[in-house]
PDB file of C-alpha atoms in Angstrom:
ATOM      1  CA  MET A   1     -34.608 -51.022 -84.087  1.00  0.00           C
ATOM      2  CA  LYS A   2     -31.400 -49.797 -85.698  1.00  0.00           C
ATOM      3  CA  TRP A   3     -28.140 -51.702 -85.492  1.00  0.00           C
ATOM      4  CA  ASP A   4     -25.314 -49.453 -84.310  1.00  0.00           C
ATOM      5  CA  TRP A   5     -21.936 -50.667 -85.545  1.00  0.00           C
ATOM      6  CA  SER A   6     -20.146 -47.935 -83.590  1.00  0.00           C
ATOM      7  CA  ALA A   7     -21.515 -49.461 -80.376  1.00  0.00           C
ATOM      8  CA  VAL A   8     -20.036 -52.809 -81.400  1.00  0.00           C
ATOM      9  CA  GLY A   9     -16.663 -51.172 -81.945  1.00  0.00           C
ATOM     10  CA  ASP A  10     -16.850 -49.398 -78.592  1.00  0.00           C
ATOM     11  CA  PHE A  11     -17.805 -52.608 -76.822  1.00  0.00           C
ATOM     12  CA  MET A  12     -15.103 -54.836 -78.324  1.00  0.00           C
ATOM     13  CA  PRO A  13     -12.290 -53.853 -75.881  1.00  0.00           C
ATOM     14  CA  HIS A  14     -14.636 -54.777 -73.021  1.00  0.00           C
ATOM     15  CA  PHE A  15     -15.535 -57.991 -74.814  1.00  0.00           C
ATOM     16  CA  TRP A  16     -11.894 -59.095 -75.073  1.00  0.00           C
ATOM     17  CA  ASP A  17     -11.387 -58.417 -71.362  1.00  0.00           C
ATOM     18  CA  GLY A  18     -14.467 -60.479 -70.548  1.00  0.00           C
ATOM     19  CA  LEU A  19     -13.430 -63.266 -72.913  1.00  0.00           C
ATOM     20  CA  LEU A  20     -10.054 -63.558 -71.178  1.00  0.00           C
ATOM     21  CA  VAL A  21     -11.729 -63.876 -67.782  1.00  0.00           C
ATOM     22  CA  THR A  22     -14.218 -66.411 -69.162  1.00  0.00           C
ATOM     23  CA  LEU A  23     -11.453 -68.576 -70.604  1.00  0.00           C
ATOM     24  CA  GLN A  24      -9.456 -68.352 -67.362  1.00  0.00           C
ATOM     25  CA  ALA A  25     -12.457 -69.469 -65.327  1.00  0.00           C
ATOM     26  CA  LEU A  26     -13.202 -72.248 -67.803  1.00  0.00           C
ATOM     27  CA  ALA A  27      -9.632 -73.576 -67.940  1.00  0.00           C
ATOM     28  CA  LEU A  28      -9.028 -73.521 -64.185  1.00  0.00           C
ATOM     29  CA  GLY A  29     -12.496 -74.830 -63.375  1.00  0.00           C
ATOM     30  CA  SER A  30     -11.977 -77.700 -65.809  1.00  0.00           C
ATOM     31  CA  VAL A  31      -8.663 -78.640 -64.220  1.00  0.00           C
ATOM     32  CA  ILE A  32     -10.256 -78.703 -60.765  1.00  0.00           C
ATOM     33  CA  SER A  33     -13.282 -80.690 -61.906  1.00  0.00           C
ATOM     34  CA  PHE A  34     -11.198 -83.269 -63.774  1.00  0.00           C
ATOM     35  CA  ALA A  35      -8.662 -83.772 -60.996  1.00  0.00           C
ATOM     36  CA  LEU A  36     -11.137 -83.757 -58.120  1.00  0.00           C
ATOM     37  CA  GLY A  37     -13.619 -85.902 -60.034  1.00  0.00           C
ATOM     38  CA  LEU A  38     -10.953 -88.587 -60.428  1.00  0.00           C
ATOM     39  CA  VAL A  39     -10.179 -88.396 -56.716  1.00  0.00           C
ATOM     40  CA  TRP A  40     -13.881 -88.796 -55.850  1.00  0.00           C
ATOM     41  CA  ALA A  41     -14.163 -91.776 -58.226  1.00  0.00           C
ATOM     42  CA  LEU A  42     -11.147 -93.546 -56.733  1.00  0.00           C
ATOM     43  CA  LEU A  43     -12.319 -92.912 -53.177  1.00  0.00           C
ATOM     44  CA  MET A  44     -15.716 -94.389 -54.024  1.00  0.00           C
ATOM     45  CA  ARG A  45     -13.979 -97.636 -55.016  1.00  0.00           C
ATOM     46  CA  THR A  46     -12.155 -98.093 -51.721  1.00  0.00           C
ATOM     47  CA  PRO A  47     -13.256-101.146 -49.714  1.00  0.00           C
ATOM     48  CA  THR A  48     -13.671 -99.046 -46.559  1.00  0.00           C
ATOM     49  CA  ARG A  49     -17.225 -97.822 -46.226  1.00  0.00           C
ATOM     50  CA  TRP A  50     -16.130 -95.131 -43.757  1.00  0.00           C
ATOM     51  CA  VAL A  51     -14.428 -93.521 -46.739  1.00  0.00           C
ATOM     52  CA  ARG A  52     -17.125 -94.248 -49.337  1.00  0.00           C
ATOM     53  CA  TRP A  53     -20.029 -93.061 -47.203  1.00  0.00           C
ATOM     54  CA  PRO A  54     -18.789 -89.501 -46.469  1.00  0.00           C
ATOM     55  CA  VAL A  55     -17.620 -89.094 -50.064  1.00  0.00           C
ATOM     56  CA  GLY A  56     -21.010 -90.241 -51.334  1.00  0.00           C
ATOM     57  CA  VAL A  57     -22.868 -87.849 -49.024  1.00  0.00           C
ATOM     58  CA  VAL A  58     -20.696 -84.873 -49.962  1.00  0.00           C
ATOM     59  CA  THR A  59     -20.855 -85.468 -53.700  1.00  0.00           C
ATOM     60  CA  GLU A  60     -24.610 -86.082 -53.674  1.00  0.00           C
ATOM     61  CA  PHE A  61     -25.137 -82.888 -51.699  1.00  0.00           C
ATOM     62  CA  ILE A  62     -23.032 -80.858 -54.126  1.00  0.00           C
ATOM     63  CA  ARG A  63     -24.627 -82.403 -57.195  1.00  0.00           C
ATOM     64  CA  ASN A  64     -28.174 -81.858 -55.943  1.00  0.00           C
ATOM     65  CA  THR A  65     -27.847 -78.224 -54.870  1.00  0.00           C
ATOM     66  CA  PRO A  66     -27.801 -75.349 -57.375  1.00  0.00           C
ATOM     67  CA  LEU A  67     -24.462 -73.954 -58.475  1.00  0.00           C
ATOM     68  CA  LEU A  68     -25.751 -70.482 -57.654  1.00  0.00           C
ATOM     69  CA  VAL A  69     -26.346 -71.436 -54.012  1.00  0.00           C
ATOM     70  CA  GLN A  70     -22.852 -72.899 -53.755  1.00  0.00           C
ATOM     71  CA  LEU A  71     -21.402 -69.784 -55.356  1.00  0.00           C
ATOM     72  CA  PHE A  72     -23.140 -67.500 -52.873  1.00  0.00           C
ATOM     73  CA  PHE A  73     -22.081 -69.710 -49.968  1.00  0.00           C
ATOM     74  CA  LEU A  74     -18.414 -69.603 -50.940  1.00  0.00           C
ATOM     75  CA  PHE A  75     -18.479 -65.870 -51.653  1.00  0.00           C
ATOM     76  CA  TYR A  76     -20.587 -64.573 -48.758  1.00  0.00           C
ATOM     77  CA  VAL A  77     -20.454 -67.196 -45.996  1.00  0.00           C
ATOM     78  CA  LEU A  78     -16.806 -68.275 -45.986  1.00  0.00           C
ATOM     79  CA  PRO A  79     -15.548 -64.722 -45.240  1.00  0.00           C
ATOM     80  CA  GLU A  80     -17.525 -64.887 -41.992  1.00  0.00           C
ATOM     81  CA  TRP A  81     -15.189 -67.758 -41.063  1.00  0.00           C
ATOM     82  CA  ASP A  82     -12.157 -65.689 -42.086  1.00  0.00           C
ATOM     83  CA  ILE A  83     -11.755 -67.638 -45.332  1.00  0.00           C
ATOM     84  CA  THR A  84     -11.555 -65.124 -48.136  1.00  0.00           C
ATOM     85  CA  PHE A  85     -10.763 -65.508 -51.824  1.00  0.00           C
ATOM     86  CA  SER A  86     -10.986 -63.163 -54.774  1.00  0.00           C
ATOM     87  CA  ALA A  87     -14.215 -63.220 -56.765  1.00  0.00           C
ATOM     88  CA  LEU A  88     -12.581 -65.024 -59.687  1.00  0.00           C
ATOM     89  CA  THR A  89     -10.955 -67.626 -57.437  1.00  0.00           C
ATOM     90  CA  THR A  90     -14.277 -68.225 -55.703  1.00  0.00           C
ATOM     91  CA  GLY A  91     -16.008 -68.673 -59.043  1.00  0.00           C
ATOM     92  CA  VAL A  92     -13.358 -71.076 -60.312  1.00  0.00           C
ATOM     93  CA  VAL A  93     -13.532 -73.171 -57.141  1.00  0.00           C
ATOM     94  CA  ALA A  94     -17.341 -73.231 -57.222  1.00  0.00           C
ATOM     95  CA  ILE A  95     -17.531 -74.339 -60.851  1.00  0.00           C
ATOM     96  CA  GLY A  96     -14.732 -76.879 -60.436  1.00  0.00           C
ATOM     97  CA  LEU A  97     -16.205 -78.333 -57.257  1.00  0.00           C
ATOM     98  CA  HIS A  98     -19.719 -78.497 -58.665  1.00  0.00           C
ATOM     99  CA  TYR A  99     -18.740 -80.192 -61.900  1.00  0.00           C
ATOM    100  CA  SER A 100     -16.315 -82.576 -60.176  1.00  0.00           C
ATOM    101  CA  THR A 101     -19.343 -84.469 -58.876  1.00  0.00           C
ATOM    102  CA  TYR A 102     -20.428 -85.037 -62.486  1.00  0.00           C
ATOM    103  CA  THR A 103     -16.993 -85.914 -63.832  1.00  0.00           C
ATOM    104  CA  MET A 104     -16.764 -88.385 -60.947  1.00  0.00           C
ATOM    105  CA  GLN A 105     -19.615 -90.349 -62.494  1.00  0.00           C
ATOM    106  CA  VAL A 106     -17.929 -90.215 -65.890  1.00  0.00           C
ATOM    107  CA  TYR A 107     -14.699 -91.612 -64.461  1.00  0.00           C
ATOM    108  CA  ARG A 108     -16.665 -94.217 -62.545  1.00  0.00           C
ATOM    109  CA  ALA A 109     -18.381 -95.412 -65.713  1.00  0.00           C
ATOM    110  CA  GLY A 110     -15.070 -95.475 -67.574  1.00  0.00           C
ATOM    111  CA  ILE A 111     -13.388 -97.551 -64.880  1.00  0.00           C
ATOM    112  CA  GLU A 112     -16.272-100.002 -64.721  1.00  0.00           C
ATOM    113  CA  ALA A 113     -16.149-100.347 -68.520  1.00  0.00           C
ATOM    114  CA  VAL A 114     -12.604-101.743 -68.395  1.00  0.00           C
ATOM    115  CA  PRO A 115     -12.953-105.487 -69.168  1.00  0.00           C
ATOM    116  CA  ALA A 116     -12.680-107.805 -66.170  1.00  0.00           C
ATOM    117  CA  GLY A 117      -9.910-109.649 -67.987  1.00  0.00           C
ATOM    118  CA  GLN A 118      -7.661-106.616 -67.583  1.00  0.00           C
ATOM    119  CA  TRP A 119      -8.060-106.754 -63.816  1.00  0.00           C
ATOM    120  CA  GLU A 120      -7.450-110.490 -63.834  1.00  0.00           C
ATOM    121  CA  ALA A 121      -4.334-110.112 -65.967  1.00  0.00           C
ATOM    122  CA  ALA A 122      -2.909-107.511 -63.594  1.00  0.00           C
ATOM    123  CA  THR A 123      -3.596-109.833 -60.674  1.00  0.00           C
ATOM    124  CA  ALA A 124      -2.025-112.776 -62.478  1.00  0.00           C
ATOM    125  CA  LEU A 125       1.117-110.718 -63.096  1.00  0.00           C
ATOM    126  CA  SER A 126       1.199-109.754 -59.406  1.00  0.00           C
ATOM    127  CA  LEU A 127       1.265-106.066 -60.272  1.00  0.00           C
ATOM    128  CA  PRO A 128       1.129-103.719 -57.269  1.00  0.00           C
ATOM    129  CA  VAL A 129      -2.153-101.869 -56.831  1.00  0.00           C
ATOM    130  CA  ARG A 130      -0.612 -98.550 -57.844  1.00  0.00           C
ATOM    131  CA  ARG A 131       0.927-100.072 -60.958  1.00  0.00           C
ATOM    132  CA  THR A 132      -2.351-101.738 -61.851  1.00  0.00           C
ATOM    133  CA  TRP A 133      -4.152 -98.415 -61.770  1.00  0.00           C
ATOM    134  CA  THR A 134      -1.529 -96.259 -63.484  1.00  0.00           C
ATOM    135  CA  ALA A 135      -0.416 -98.714 -66.165  1.00  0.00           C
ATOM    136  CA  VAL A 136      -3.492-100.817 -66.870  1.00  0.00           C
ATOM    137  CA  ILE A 137      -6.821 -99.424 -65.669  1.00  0.00           C
ATOM    138  CA  LEU A 138      -6.641 -95.641 -65.886  1.00  0.00           C
ATOM    139  CA  PRO A 139      -5.114 -95.435 -69.396  1.00  0.00           C
ATOM    140  CA  GLN A 140      -8.013 -97.502 -70.744  1.00  0.00           C
ATOM    141  CA  ALA A 141     -10.657 -95.746 -68.664  1.00  0.00           C
ATOM    142  CA  ILE A 142      -9.509 -92.227 -69.515  1.00  0.00           C
ATOM    143  CA  ARG A 143      -9.574 -93.005 -73.219  1.00  0.00           C
ATOM    144  CA  ARG A 144     -13.244 -93.875 -72.848  1.00  0.00           C
ATOM    145  CA  VAL A 145     -14.183 -90.813 -70.828  1.00  0.00           C
ATOM    146  CA  VAL A 146     -12.496 -88.038 -72.850  1.00  0.00           C
ATOM    147  CA  PRO A 147     -15.598 -87.216 -74.983  1.00  0.00           C
ATOM    148  CA  PRO A 148     -18.025 -87.045 -72.008  1.00  0.00           C
ATOM    149  CA  LEU A 149     -15.535 -84.898 -70.095  1.00  0.00           C
ATOM    150  CA  GLY A 150     -15.384 -82.575 -73.081  1.00  0.00           C
ATOM    151  CA  ASN A 151     -19.157 -82.208 -72.975  1.00  0.00           C
ATOM    152  CA  TYR A 152     -18.885 -80.984 -69.399  1.00  0.00           C
ATOM    153  CA  VAL A 153     -16.296 -78.415 -70.479  1.00  0.00           C
ATOM    154  CA  ILE A 154     -18.892 -76.988 -72.851  1.00  0.00           C
ATOM    155  CA  SER A 155     -21.449 -77.007 -70.036  1.00  0.00           C
ATOM    156  CA  MET A 156     -19.003 -75.149 -67.796  1.00  0.00           C
ATOM    157  CA  LEU A 157     -18.471 -72.579 -70.535  1.00  0.00           C
ATOM    158  CA  LYS A 158     -22.208 -71.941 -70.681  1.00  0.00           C
ATOM    159  CA  ASP A 159     -22.330 -71.631 -66.883  1.00  0.00           C
ATOM    160  CA  THR A 160     -19.560 -69.018 -66.629  1.00  0.00           C
ATOM    161  CA  PRO A 161     -22.054 -66.098 -66.967  1.00  0.00           C
ATOM    162  CA  ILE A 162     -23.384 -67.025 -63.519  1.00  0.00           C
ATOM    163  CA  LEU A 163     -20.116 -65.703 -62.064  1.00  0.00           C
ATOM    164  CA  MET A 164     -21.414 -62.228 -62.834  1.00  0.00           C
ATOM    165  CA  VAL A 165     -23.497 -62.368 -59.647  1.00  0.00           C
ATOM    166  CA  ILE A 166     -20.336 -62.275 -57.520  1.00  0.00           C
ATOM    167  CA  THR A 167     -18.812 -59.396 -59.533  1.00  0.00           C
ATOM    168  CA  VAL A 168     -16.624 -61.490 -61.840  1.00  0.00           C
ATOM    169  CA  MET A 169     -16.503 -59.496 -65.060  1.00  0.00           C
ATOM    170  CA  GLU A 170     -16.663 -62.273 -67.604  1.00  0.00           C
ATOM    171  CA  MET A 171     -18.230 -61.740 -71.040  1.00  0.00           C
ATOM    172  CA  LEU A 172     -21.825 -61.282 -69.943  1.00  0.00           C
ATOM    173  CA  GLY A 173     -20.766 -59.121 -67.000  1.00  0.00           C
ATOM    174  CA  GLU A 174     -18.885 -56.796 -69.352  1.00  0.00           C
ATOM    175  CA  ALA A 175     -21.872 -56.686 -71.712  1.00  0.00           C
ATOM    176  CA  ARG A 176     -24.269 -55.895 -68.874  1.00  0.00           C
ATOM    177  CA  LEU A 177     -22.059 -53.132 -67.512  1.00  0.00           C
ATOM    178  CA  TYR A 178     -21.573 -51.585 -70.949  1.00  0.00           C
ATOM    179  CA  SER A 179     -25.304 -51.756 -71.675  1.00  0.00           C
ATOM    180  CA  GLN A 180     -26.216 -50.049 -68.413  1.00  0.00           C
ATOM    181  CA  GLN A 181     -23.671 -47.297 -68.948  1.00  0.00           C
ATOM    182  CA  HIS A 182     -24.549 -46.582 -72.605  1.00  0.00           C
ATOM    183  CA  PHE A 183     -28.196 -47.700 -72.714  1.00  0.00           C
ATOM    184  CA  GLN A 184     -27.431 -49.981 -75.643  1.00  0.00           C
ATOM    185  CA  PHE A 185     -28.358 -53.608 -75.050  1.00  0.00           C
ATOM    186  CA  THR A 186     -28.833 -55.191 -78.468  1.00  0.00           C
ATOM    187  CA  GLU A 187     -25.291 -54.918 -79.784  1.00  0.00           C
ATOM    188  CA  PRO A 188     -23.261 -56.120 -76.765  1.00  0.00           C
ATOM    189  CA  LEU A 189     -25.662 -58.958 -75.922  1.00  0.00           C
ATOM    190  CA  THR A 190     -25.692 -60.096 -79.553  1.00  0.00           C
ATOM    191  CA  VAL A 191     -21.898 -60.109 -79.617  1.00  0.00           C
ATOM    192  CA  ILE A 192     -21.862 -62.258 -76.472  1.00  0.00           C
ATOM    193  CA  GLY A 193     -24.402 -64.700 -77.897  1.00  0.00           C
ATOM    194  CA  VAL A 194     -22.432 -65.066 -81.125  1.00  0.00           C
ATOM    195  CA  ALA A 195     -19.199 -65.524 -79.151  1.00  0.00           C
ATOM    196  CA  PHE A 196     -20.664 -68.417 -77.155  1.00  0.00           C
ATOM    197  CA  ILE A 197     -21.843 -70.077 -80.362  1.00  0.00           C
ATOM    198  CA  LEU A 198     -18.464 -69.603 -82.053  1.00  0.00           C
ATOM    199  CA  ILE A 199     -16.734 -71.236 -79.092  1.00  0.00           C
ATOM    200  CA  SER A 200     -19.140 -74.023 -78.132  1.00  0.00           C
ATOM    201  CA  TYR A 201     -20.275 -75.269 -81.552  1.00  0.00           C
ATOM    202  CA  PRO A 202     -16.788 -75.921 -83.014  1.00  0.00           C
ATOM    203  CA  ALA A 203     -15.834 -77.495 -79.685  1.00  0.00           C
ATOM    204  CA  SER A 204     -18.790 -79.877 -79.934  1.00  0.00           C
ATOM    205  CA  LEU A 205     -17.786 -80.836 -83.487  1.00  0.00           C
ATOM    206  CA  LEU A 206     -14.238 -81.468 -82.300  1.00  0.00           C
ATOM    207  CA  LEU A 207     -15.534 -83.694 -79.511  1.00  0.00           C
ATOM    208  CA  ARG A 208     -17.587 -85.744 -81.962  1.00  0.00           C
ATOM    209  CA  ALA A 209     -14.547 -86.247 -84.177  1.00  0.00           C
ATOM    210  CA  LEU A 210     -12.467 -87.172 -81.153  1.00  0.00           C
ATOM    211  CA  GLU A 211     -15.073 -89.663 -79.989  1.00  0.00           C
ATOM    212  CA  ARG A 212     -15.149 -91.351 -83.386  1.00  0.00           C
ATOM    213  CA  ARG A 213     -11.356 -91.583 -83.364  1.00  0.00           C
ATOM    214  CA  LEU A 214     -11.164 -93.032 -79.858  1.00  0.00           C
ATOM    215  CA  VAL A 215     -13.780 -95.724 -80.425  1.00  0.00           C
ATOM    216  CA  ARG A 216     -11.917 -97.216 -83.381  1.00  0.00           C
TER     217      ARG A 216
END
């Protein structure tokens, strides 16, 4: 097997296009998963079981079905109900929705880790419920959950190649298309593998440093 540097050079413009799409999907999917996960976590703490029960059923269903099945459902089934999104939007929503059920558990653990004395102090000061959450509970909980949330960002990054199945041309999709057109697989796939390592490994080191800083 001979390494062809000219193939790497030819592939690089496609790689940059795929990298941009990958980062877009990752950033938007992360925003959805973080925001929706917090909503799920807060709804699960409501005293009304008619709220908790449907939320629990929905999140368990999403968490226990494959992301690929959810992706196909959103992309192929929703249009039959006249609900149509672009391939990238569908992929972002699928990833964000899927991972929100995991970030929900992270938020839940962070909220439960807030000392009971903090709740009691807020009650003693007669703080309104909204003020208690925004000024006392959530600031402490979010500080605890930043590192685990970062781990899910890395997991989402590694799941972005699955968007290729609904025609989203992220990094692996660009590599696959280039390989099929030029019959050169080693170079583009190696570039993609190295790119994932160069993104995910430094990110994991940053998360470890952040975790050590936050637990001081």
